[in-house]
Coordinates of C-alpha atoms and ligand atoms in Angstrom, one line a residue:
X1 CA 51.4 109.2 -20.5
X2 CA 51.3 106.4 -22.8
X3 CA 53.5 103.1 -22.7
X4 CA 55.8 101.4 -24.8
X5 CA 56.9 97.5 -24.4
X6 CA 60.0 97.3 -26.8
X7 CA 62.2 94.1 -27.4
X8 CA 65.0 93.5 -28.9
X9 CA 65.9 90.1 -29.7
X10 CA 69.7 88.6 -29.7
X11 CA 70.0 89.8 -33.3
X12 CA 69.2 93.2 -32.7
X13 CA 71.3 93.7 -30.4
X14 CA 74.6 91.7 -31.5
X15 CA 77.1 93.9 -31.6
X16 CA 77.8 97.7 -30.6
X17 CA 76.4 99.6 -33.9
X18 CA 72.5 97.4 -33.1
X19 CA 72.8 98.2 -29.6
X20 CA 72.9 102.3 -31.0
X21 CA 70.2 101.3 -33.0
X22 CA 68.0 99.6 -30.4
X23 CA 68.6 102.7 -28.2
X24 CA 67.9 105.2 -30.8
X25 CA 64.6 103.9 -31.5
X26 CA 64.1 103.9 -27.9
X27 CA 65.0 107.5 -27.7
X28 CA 62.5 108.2 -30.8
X29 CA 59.5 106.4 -28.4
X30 CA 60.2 108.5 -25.6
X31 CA 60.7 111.7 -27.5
X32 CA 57.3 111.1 -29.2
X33 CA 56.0 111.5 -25.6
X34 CA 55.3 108.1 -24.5
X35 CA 57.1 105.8 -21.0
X36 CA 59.6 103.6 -22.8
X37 CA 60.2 100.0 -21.5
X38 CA 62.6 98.3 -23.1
X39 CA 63.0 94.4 -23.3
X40 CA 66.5 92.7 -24.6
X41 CA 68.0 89.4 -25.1
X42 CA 71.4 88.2 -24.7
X43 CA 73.5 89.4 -27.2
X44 CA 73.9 87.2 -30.8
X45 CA 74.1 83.5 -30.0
X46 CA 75.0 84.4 -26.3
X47 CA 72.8 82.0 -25.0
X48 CA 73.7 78.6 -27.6
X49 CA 77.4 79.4 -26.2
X50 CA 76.1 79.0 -23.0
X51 CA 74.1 76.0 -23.4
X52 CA 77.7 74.7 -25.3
X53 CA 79.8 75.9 -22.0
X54 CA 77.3 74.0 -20.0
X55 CA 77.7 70.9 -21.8
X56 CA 81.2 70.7 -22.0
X57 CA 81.8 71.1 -18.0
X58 CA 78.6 68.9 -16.9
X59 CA 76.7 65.8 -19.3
X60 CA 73.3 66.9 -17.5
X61 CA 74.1 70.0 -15.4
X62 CA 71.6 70.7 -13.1
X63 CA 68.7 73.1 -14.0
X64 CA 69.3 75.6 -11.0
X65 CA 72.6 76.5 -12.1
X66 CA 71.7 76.4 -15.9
X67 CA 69.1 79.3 -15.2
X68 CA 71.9 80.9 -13.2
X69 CA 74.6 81.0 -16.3
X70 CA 72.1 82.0 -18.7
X71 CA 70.3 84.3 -16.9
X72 CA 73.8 86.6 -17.0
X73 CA 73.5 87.0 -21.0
X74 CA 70.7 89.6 -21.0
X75 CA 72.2 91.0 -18.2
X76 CA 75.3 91.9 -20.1
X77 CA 72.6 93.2 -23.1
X78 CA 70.7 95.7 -20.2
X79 CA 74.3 97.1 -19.8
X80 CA 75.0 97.7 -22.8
X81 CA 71.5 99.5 -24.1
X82 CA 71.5 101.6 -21.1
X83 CA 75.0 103.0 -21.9
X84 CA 73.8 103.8 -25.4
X85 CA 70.9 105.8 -24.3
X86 CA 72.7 107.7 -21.7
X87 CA 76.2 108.1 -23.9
X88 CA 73.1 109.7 -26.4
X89 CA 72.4 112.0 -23.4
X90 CA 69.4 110.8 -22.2
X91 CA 68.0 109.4 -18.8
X92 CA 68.3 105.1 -18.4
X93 CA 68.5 102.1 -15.7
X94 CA 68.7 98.6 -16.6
X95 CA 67.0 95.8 -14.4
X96 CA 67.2 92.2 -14.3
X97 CA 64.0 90.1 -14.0
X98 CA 64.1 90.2 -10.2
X99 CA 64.4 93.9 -10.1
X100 CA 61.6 94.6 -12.5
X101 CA 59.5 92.4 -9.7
X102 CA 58.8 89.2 -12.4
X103 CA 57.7 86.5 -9.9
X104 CA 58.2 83.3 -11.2
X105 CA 57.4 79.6 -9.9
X106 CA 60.1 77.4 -9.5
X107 CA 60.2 75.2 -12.8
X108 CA 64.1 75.5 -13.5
X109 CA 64.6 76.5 -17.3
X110 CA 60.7 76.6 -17.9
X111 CA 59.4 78.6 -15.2
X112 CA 56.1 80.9 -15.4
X113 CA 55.1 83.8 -14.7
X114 CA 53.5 84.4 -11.3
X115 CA 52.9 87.9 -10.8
X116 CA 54.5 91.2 -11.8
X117 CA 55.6 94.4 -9.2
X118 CA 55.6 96.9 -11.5
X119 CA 55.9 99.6 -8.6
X120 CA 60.0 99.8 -9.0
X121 CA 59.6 99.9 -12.6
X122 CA 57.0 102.6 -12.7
X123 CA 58.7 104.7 -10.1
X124 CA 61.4 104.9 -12.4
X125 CA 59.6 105.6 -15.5
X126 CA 57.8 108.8 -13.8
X127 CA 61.1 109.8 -13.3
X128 CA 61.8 109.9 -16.8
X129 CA 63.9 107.4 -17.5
X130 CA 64.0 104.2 -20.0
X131 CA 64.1 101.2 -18.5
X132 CA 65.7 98.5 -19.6
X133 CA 65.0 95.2 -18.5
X134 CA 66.3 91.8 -18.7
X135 CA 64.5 89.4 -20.9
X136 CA 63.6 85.2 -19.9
X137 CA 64.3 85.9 -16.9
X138 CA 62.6 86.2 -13.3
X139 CA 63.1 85.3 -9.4
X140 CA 61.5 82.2 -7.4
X141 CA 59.6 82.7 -4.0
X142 CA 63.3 81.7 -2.7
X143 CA 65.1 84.4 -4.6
X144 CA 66.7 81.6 -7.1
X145 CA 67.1 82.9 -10.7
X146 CA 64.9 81.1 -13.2
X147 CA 64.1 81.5 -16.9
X148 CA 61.4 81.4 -18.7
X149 CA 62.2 78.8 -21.7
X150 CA 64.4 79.3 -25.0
X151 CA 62.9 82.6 -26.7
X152 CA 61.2 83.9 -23.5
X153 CA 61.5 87.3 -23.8
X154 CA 58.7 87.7 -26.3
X155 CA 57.3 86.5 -23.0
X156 CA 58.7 89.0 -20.6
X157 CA 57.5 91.9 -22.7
X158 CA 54.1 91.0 -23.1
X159 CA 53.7 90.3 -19.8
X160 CA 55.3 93.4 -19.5
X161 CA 53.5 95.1 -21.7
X162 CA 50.0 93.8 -20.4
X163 CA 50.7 94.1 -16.4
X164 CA 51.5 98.3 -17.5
X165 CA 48.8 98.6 -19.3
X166 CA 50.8 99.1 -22.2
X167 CA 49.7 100.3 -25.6
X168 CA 51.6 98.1 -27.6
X169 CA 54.1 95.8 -27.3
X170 CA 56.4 96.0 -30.0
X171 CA 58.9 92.9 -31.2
X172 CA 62.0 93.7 -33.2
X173 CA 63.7 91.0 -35.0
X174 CA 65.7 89.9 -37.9
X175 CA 62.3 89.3 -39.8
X176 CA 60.4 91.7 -41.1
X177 CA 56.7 90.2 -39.5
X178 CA 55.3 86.7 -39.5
X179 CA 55.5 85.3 -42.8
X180 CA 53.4 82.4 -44.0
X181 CA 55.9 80.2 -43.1
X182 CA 59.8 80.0 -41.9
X183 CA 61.3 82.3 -44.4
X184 CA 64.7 80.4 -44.3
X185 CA 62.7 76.6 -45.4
X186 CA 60.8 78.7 -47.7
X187 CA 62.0 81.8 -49.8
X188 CA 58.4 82.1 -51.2
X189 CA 57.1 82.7 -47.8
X190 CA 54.5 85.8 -47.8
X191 CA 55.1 88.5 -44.8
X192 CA 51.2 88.9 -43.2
X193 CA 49.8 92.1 -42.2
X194 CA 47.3 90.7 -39.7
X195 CA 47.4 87.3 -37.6
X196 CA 44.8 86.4 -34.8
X197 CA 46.0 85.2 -31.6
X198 CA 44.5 81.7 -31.9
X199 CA 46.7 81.4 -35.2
X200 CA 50.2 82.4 -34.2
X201 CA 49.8 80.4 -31.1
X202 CA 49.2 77.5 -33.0
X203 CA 51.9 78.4 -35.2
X204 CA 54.2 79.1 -32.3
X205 CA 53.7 75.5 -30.4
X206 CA 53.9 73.8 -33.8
X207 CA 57.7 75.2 -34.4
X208 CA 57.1 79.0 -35.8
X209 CA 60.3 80.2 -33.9
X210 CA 59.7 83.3 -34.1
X211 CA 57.6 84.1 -31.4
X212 CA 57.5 82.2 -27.8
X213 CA 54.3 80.4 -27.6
X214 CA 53.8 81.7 -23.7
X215 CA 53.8 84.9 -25.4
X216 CA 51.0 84.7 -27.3
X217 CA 48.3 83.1 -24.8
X218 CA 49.0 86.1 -22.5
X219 CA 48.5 88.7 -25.5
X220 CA 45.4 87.2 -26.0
X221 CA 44.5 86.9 -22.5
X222 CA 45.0 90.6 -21.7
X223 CA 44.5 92.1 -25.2
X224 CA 47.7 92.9 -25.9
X225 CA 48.2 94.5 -29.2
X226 CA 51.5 92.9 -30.5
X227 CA 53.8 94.1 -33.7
X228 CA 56.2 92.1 -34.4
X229 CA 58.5 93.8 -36.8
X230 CA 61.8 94.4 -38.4
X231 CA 64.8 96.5 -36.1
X232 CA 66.7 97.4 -39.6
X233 CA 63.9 98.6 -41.4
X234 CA 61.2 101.1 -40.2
X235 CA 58.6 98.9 -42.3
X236 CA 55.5 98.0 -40.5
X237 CA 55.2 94.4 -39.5
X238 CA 52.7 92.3 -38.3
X239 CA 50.1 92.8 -35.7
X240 CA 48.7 90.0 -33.9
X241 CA 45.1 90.5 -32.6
X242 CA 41.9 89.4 -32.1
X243 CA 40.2 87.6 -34.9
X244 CA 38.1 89.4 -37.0
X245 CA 34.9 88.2 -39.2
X246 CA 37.0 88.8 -42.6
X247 CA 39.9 86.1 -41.6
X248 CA 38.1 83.5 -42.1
X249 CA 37.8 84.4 -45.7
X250 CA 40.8 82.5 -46.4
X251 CA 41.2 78.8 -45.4
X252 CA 44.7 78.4 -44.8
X253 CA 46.7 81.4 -42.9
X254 CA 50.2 79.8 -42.5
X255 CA 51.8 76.3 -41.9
X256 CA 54.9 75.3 -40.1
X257 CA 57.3 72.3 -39.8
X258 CA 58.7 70.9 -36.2
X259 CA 61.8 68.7 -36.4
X260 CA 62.8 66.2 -33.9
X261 CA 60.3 63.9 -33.0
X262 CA 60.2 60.8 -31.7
X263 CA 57.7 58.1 -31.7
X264 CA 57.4 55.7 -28.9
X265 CA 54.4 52.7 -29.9
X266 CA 53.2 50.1 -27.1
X267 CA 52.1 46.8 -28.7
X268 CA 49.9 44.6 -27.2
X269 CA 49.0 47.3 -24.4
X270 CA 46.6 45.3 -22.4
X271 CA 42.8 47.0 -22.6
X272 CA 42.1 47.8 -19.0
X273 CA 41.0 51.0 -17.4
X274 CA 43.8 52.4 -15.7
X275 CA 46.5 51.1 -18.0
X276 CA 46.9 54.6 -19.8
X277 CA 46.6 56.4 -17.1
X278 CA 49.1 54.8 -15.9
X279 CA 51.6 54.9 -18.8
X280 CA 51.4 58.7 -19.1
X281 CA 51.3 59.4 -15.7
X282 CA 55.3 57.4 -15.1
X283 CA 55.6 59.8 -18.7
X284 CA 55.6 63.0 -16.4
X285 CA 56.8 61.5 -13.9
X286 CA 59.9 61.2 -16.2
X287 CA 59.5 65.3 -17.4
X288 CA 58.7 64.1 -20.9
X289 CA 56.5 65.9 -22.6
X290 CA 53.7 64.4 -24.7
X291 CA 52.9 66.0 -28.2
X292 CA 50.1 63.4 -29.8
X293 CA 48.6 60.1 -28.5
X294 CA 46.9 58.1 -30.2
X295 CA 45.5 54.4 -29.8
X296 CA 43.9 51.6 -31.5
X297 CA 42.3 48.6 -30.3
X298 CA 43.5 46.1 -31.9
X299 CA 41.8 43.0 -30.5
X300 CA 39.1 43.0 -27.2
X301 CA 41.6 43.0 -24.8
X302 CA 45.2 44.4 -26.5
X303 CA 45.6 47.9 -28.2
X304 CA 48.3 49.6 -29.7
X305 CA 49.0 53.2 -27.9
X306 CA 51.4 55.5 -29.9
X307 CA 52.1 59.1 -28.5
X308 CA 55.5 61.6 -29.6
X309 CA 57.7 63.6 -28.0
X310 CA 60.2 66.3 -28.6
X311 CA 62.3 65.2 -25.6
X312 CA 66.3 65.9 -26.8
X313 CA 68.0 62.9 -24.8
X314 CA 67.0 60.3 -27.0
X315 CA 68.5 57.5 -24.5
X316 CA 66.1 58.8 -21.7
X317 CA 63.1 58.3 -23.5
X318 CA 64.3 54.5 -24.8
X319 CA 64.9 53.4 -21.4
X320 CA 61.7 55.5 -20.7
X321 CA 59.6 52.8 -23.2
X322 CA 61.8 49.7 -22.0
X323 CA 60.4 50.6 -18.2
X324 CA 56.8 51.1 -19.5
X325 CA 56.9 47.6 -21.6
X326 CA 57.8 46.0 -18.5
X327 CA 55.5 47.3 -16.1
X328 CA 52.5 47.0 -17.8
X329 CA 53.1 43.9 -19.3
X330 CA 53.6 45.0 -23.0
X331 CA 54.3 42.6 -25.3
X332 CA 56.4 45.1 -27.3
X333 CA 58.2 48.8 -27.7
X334 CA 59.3 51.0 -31.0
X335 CA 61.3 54.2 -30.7
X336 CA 61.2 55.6 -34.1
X337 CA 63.6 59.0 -33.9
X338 CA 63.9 61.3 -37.4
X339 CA 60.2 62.4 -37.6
X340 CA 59.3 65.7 -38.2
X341 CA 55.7 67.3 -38.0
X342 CA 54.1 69.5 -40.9
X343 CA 51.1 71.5 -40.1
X344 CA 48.7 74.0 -42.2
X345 CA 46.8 76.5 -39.2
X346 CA 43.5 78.7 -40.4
X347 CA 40.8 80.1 -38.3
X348 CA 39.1 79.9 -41.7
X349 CA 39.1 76.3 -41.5
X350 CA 35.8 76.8 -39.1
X351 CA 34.2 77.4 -42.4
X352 CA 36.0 76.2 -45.3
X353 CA 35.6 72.2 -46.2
X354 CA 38.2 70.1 -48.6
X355 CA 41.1 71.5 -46.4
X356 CA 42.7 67.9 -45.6
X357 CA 42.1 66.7 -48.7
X358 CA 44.3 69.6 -50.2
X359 CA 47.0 68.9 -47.8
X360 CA 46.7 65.2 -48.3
X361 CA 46.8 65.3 -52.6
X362 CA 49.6 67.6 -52.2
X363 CA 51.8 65.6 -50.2
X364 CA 50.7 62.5 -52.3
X365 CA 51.7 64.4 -55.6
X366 CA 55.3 64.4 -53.8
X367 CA 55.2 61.0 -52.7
X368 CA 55.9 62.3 -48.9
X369 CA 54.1 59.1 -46.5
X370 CA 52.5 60.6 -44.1
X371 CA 53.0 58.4 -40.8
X372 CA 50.4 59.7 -38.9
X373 CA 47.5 62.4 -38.6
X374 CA 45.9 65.0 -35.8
X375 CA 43.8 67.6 -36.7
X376 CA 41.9 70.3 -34.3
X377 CA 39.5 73.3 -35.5
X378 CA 42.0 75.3 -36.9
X379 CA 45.1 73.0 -37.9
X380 CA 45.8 69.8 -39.3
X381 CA 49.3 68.1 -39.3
X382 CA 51.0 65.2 -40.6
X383 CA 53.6 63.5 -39.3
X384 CA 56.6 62.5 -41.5
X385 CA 59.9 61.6 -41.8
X386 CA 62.5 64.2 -41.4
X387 CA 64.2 63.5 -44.8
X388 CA 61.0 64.3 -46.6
X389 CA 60.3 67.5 -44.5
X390 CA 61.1 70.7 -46.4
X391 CA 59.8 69.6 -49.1
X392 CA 56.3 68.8 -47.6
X393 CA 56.3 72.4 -46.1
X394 CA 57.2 73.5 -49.5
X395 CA 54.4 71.5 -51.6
X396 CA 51.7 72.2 -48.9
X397 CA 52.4 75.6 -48.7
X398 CA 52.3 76.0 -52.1
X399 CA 49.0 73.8 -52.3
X400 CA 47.4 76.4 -50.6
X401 CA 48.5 79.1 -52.0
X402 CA 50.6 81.0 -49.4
X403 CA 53.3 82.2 -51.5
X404 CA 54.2 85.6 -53.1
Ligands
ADP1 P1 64.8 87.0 -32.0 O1 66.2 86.7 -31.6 O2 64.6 88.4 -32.5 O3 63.8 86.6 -30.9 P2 64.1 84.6 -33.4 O4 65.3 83.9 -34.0 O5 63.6 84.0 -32.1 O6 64.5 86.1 -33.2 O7 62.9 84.6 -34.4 C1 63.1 85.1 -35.7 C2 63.3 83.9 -36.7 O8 62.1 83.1 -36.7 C3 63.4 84.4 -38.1 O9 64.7 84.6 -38.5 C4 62.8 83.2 -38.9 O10 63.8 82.4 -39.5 C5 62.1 82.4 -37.9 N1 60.7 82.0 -38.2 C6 60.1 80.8 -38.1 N2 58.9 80.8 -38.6 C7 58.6 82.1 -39.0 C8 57.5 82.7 -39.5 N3 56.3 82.1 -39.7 N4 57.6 84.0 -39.8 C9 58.7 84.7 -39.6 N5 59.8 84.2 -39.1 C10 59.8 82.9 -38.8
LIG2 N1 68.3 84.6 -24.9 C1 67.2 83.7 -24.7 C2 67.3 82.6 -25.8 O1 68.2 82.6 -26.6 C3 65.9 84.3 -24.7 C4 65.4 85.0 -25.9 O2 66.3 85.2 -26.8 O3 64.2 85.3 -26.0 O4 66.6 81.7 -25.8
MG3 MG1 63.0 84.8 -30.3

């Protein structure tokens, strides 16, 4: 028999009426002859409340017992869908992560996948039943809960999806596909029928929200066909897939905006081997994650290294800088906060030239400065200040044509 990866994010599930309408959908699956799997997420904004509850009782509670609290939202959501199906008179069991045998190493509030044992899960679909499994969330070699990363359950089912050998893995959410861009920063956004995995992962780590970046590289990895589309509408969405020859006929696919980075630049970084290695490696040691580096020499034997990060405690990474100016002997240390990144992704880019120079004219024409650039084969971003943000999503995407 066929199988079908299902999941539900917070929205379609928020209150009693979605839940019916996640299980009917469900129910239709199953009906139509195929092993339903179903993935949810805590209901609503569930999971923010948490985070908020968190907060309130602890400055900096500790990650363990984070993945504990939030792990119970999507338990309550299993619940709940399970009911619905079997109130509707047919055959259900919800699972948490550990019961549906995700495996997980033990990186607190980020953990990955490790392996899958599907046998539970299977045993219960040849009985006949829906199953109903917890989303972001697995179990550690030592049986401690851990999740997966804010918007992980994109994650779970995939992985889901790919370890039963599934034959698609659809995503239901409060959008009806991936759009050219965020749909909410830009009402002229375009929904796309197609997007290759290369694209949307780009688009994912460079702040497309909509799908969980982890999500994507194991789609690609295991060639899992992924729709991502609409739970109020029965509209087709968007499938994300291998690239085809005719992509590239267009230059730009889709661009994205990322808010909240911070610069950190090193003056006067002295020009030794070792020195950088050095400086990122007491950067990990910290768990701040690097986004870009980059460096200039400014004299023979001083350079200036720059690099960003998303990191949310703002105070850790300025004491962060302080430490590294005075270990390495560097004559000085910026921490510029309020930056925000704008990008423009293509697999056409391989083959189409004047692409930066678009981008470039188009944010000059709106006199946004760009602060800094990166570029790989398929994307080019720009770094600018946060106040100036929409509106260079809004001039580049309309430089290139994306809207409707
Ligand atoms: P869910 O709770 O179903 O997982 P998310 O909130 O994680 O849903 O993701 C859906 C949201 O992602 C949309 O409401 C939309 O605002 C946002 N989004 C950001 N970029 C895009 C994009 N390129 N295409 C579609 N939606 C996007
Ligand atoms: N409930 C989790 C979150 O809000 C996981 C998810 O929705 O994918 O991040
Ligand atoms: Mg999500």
């Amino acid at each position: 028999m066929p199988t079908i990866v299902q999941k539900f994010g917070g929205t379609s599930v928020a209150d009693a009426e979605r839940i019916h309408r996640a299980a009917r959908r469900a129910i239709l699956a199953k009906s139509a002859g195929n092993d339903v799997v179903l993935v949810v997420s805590a209901m609503g904004h569930t999971t923010d409340h948490l985070v908020d509850l968190a907060r309130q009782v602890a400055r900096k509670p500790s990650k363990r017992e984070m993945d504990m609290l939030l792990a119970t939202g999507e338990q309550v959501s299993i619940a709940l869908v399970a009911m619905a199906i079997q109130e509707a008179g047919h055959s259900a069991i919800s699972l948490t992560g550990a019961q549906a045998g995700m495996l997980t190493d033990s990186s607190h509030t980020l953990a990955r996948i490790k392996s899958i044992d599907t046998s539970r899960l299977r045993g219960y679909l040849a009985e006949g039943k829906i199953a109903i499994v917890a989303g972001f969330q697995g179990v550690d070699p030592s049986f401690n809960i851990t999740t997966l990363g804010r918007g992980g359950s994109d994650t779970t089912a995939v992985a889901l999806a790919a370890a039963l050998k599934a034959e698609t893995c659809e995503i239901y959410t409060d959008v009806d596909g991936i759009y050219t861009t965020d749909p909410r920063l830009v009402p002229q956004a375009r929904k796309l029928d197609r997007i290759s995995y290369d694209e949307m992962l780009e688009m994912a780590s460079l702040g497309a929200g909509v799908m969980h970046g982890r999500s994507i590289e194991l789609g690609m990895k295991y060639g899992v066909p992924i729709h991502v589309r609409s739970s109020f509408t029965d509209m087709p969405g968007t499938m994300i897939m291998n690239a085809t020859p005719d992509m590239e006929s267009i230059s730009v696919r889709g661009a994205t905006l990322k808010r909240d980075i911070t610069r950190i630049t090193l003056l006067g970084v002295p020009n030794r081997p070792g020195i950088v290695a050095g400086i990122f490696e007491e950067v990990a040691r910290r768990g701040i994650f690097v986004d870009d580096i980059f460096q200039n020499a400014a004299a023979a034997t001083e350079a200036t290294l720059g690099f960003t990060v998303t990191h949310d405690d703002l105070d850790e990474v300025r004491a962060a800088a302080a430490d590294l100016a005075k270990k390495f002997a560097i004559t000085q240390q910026q921490v510029e906060p309020g930056l925000a990144r704008v990008s423009v992704i293509g697999v056409g880019m391989r083959s189409h030239r004047g692409v930066a120079a678009t981008m470039f004219q188009a944010l000059a024409r709106a006199s946004v400065n760009v602060e800094n650039i990166t570029t790989s084969e398929i994307v080019i971003s720009v770094l600018v200040r946060d106040s100036e943000a929409e509106r260079a999503l809004q001039v580049v995407h309309a430089a290139f044509g994306l809207g409707g």
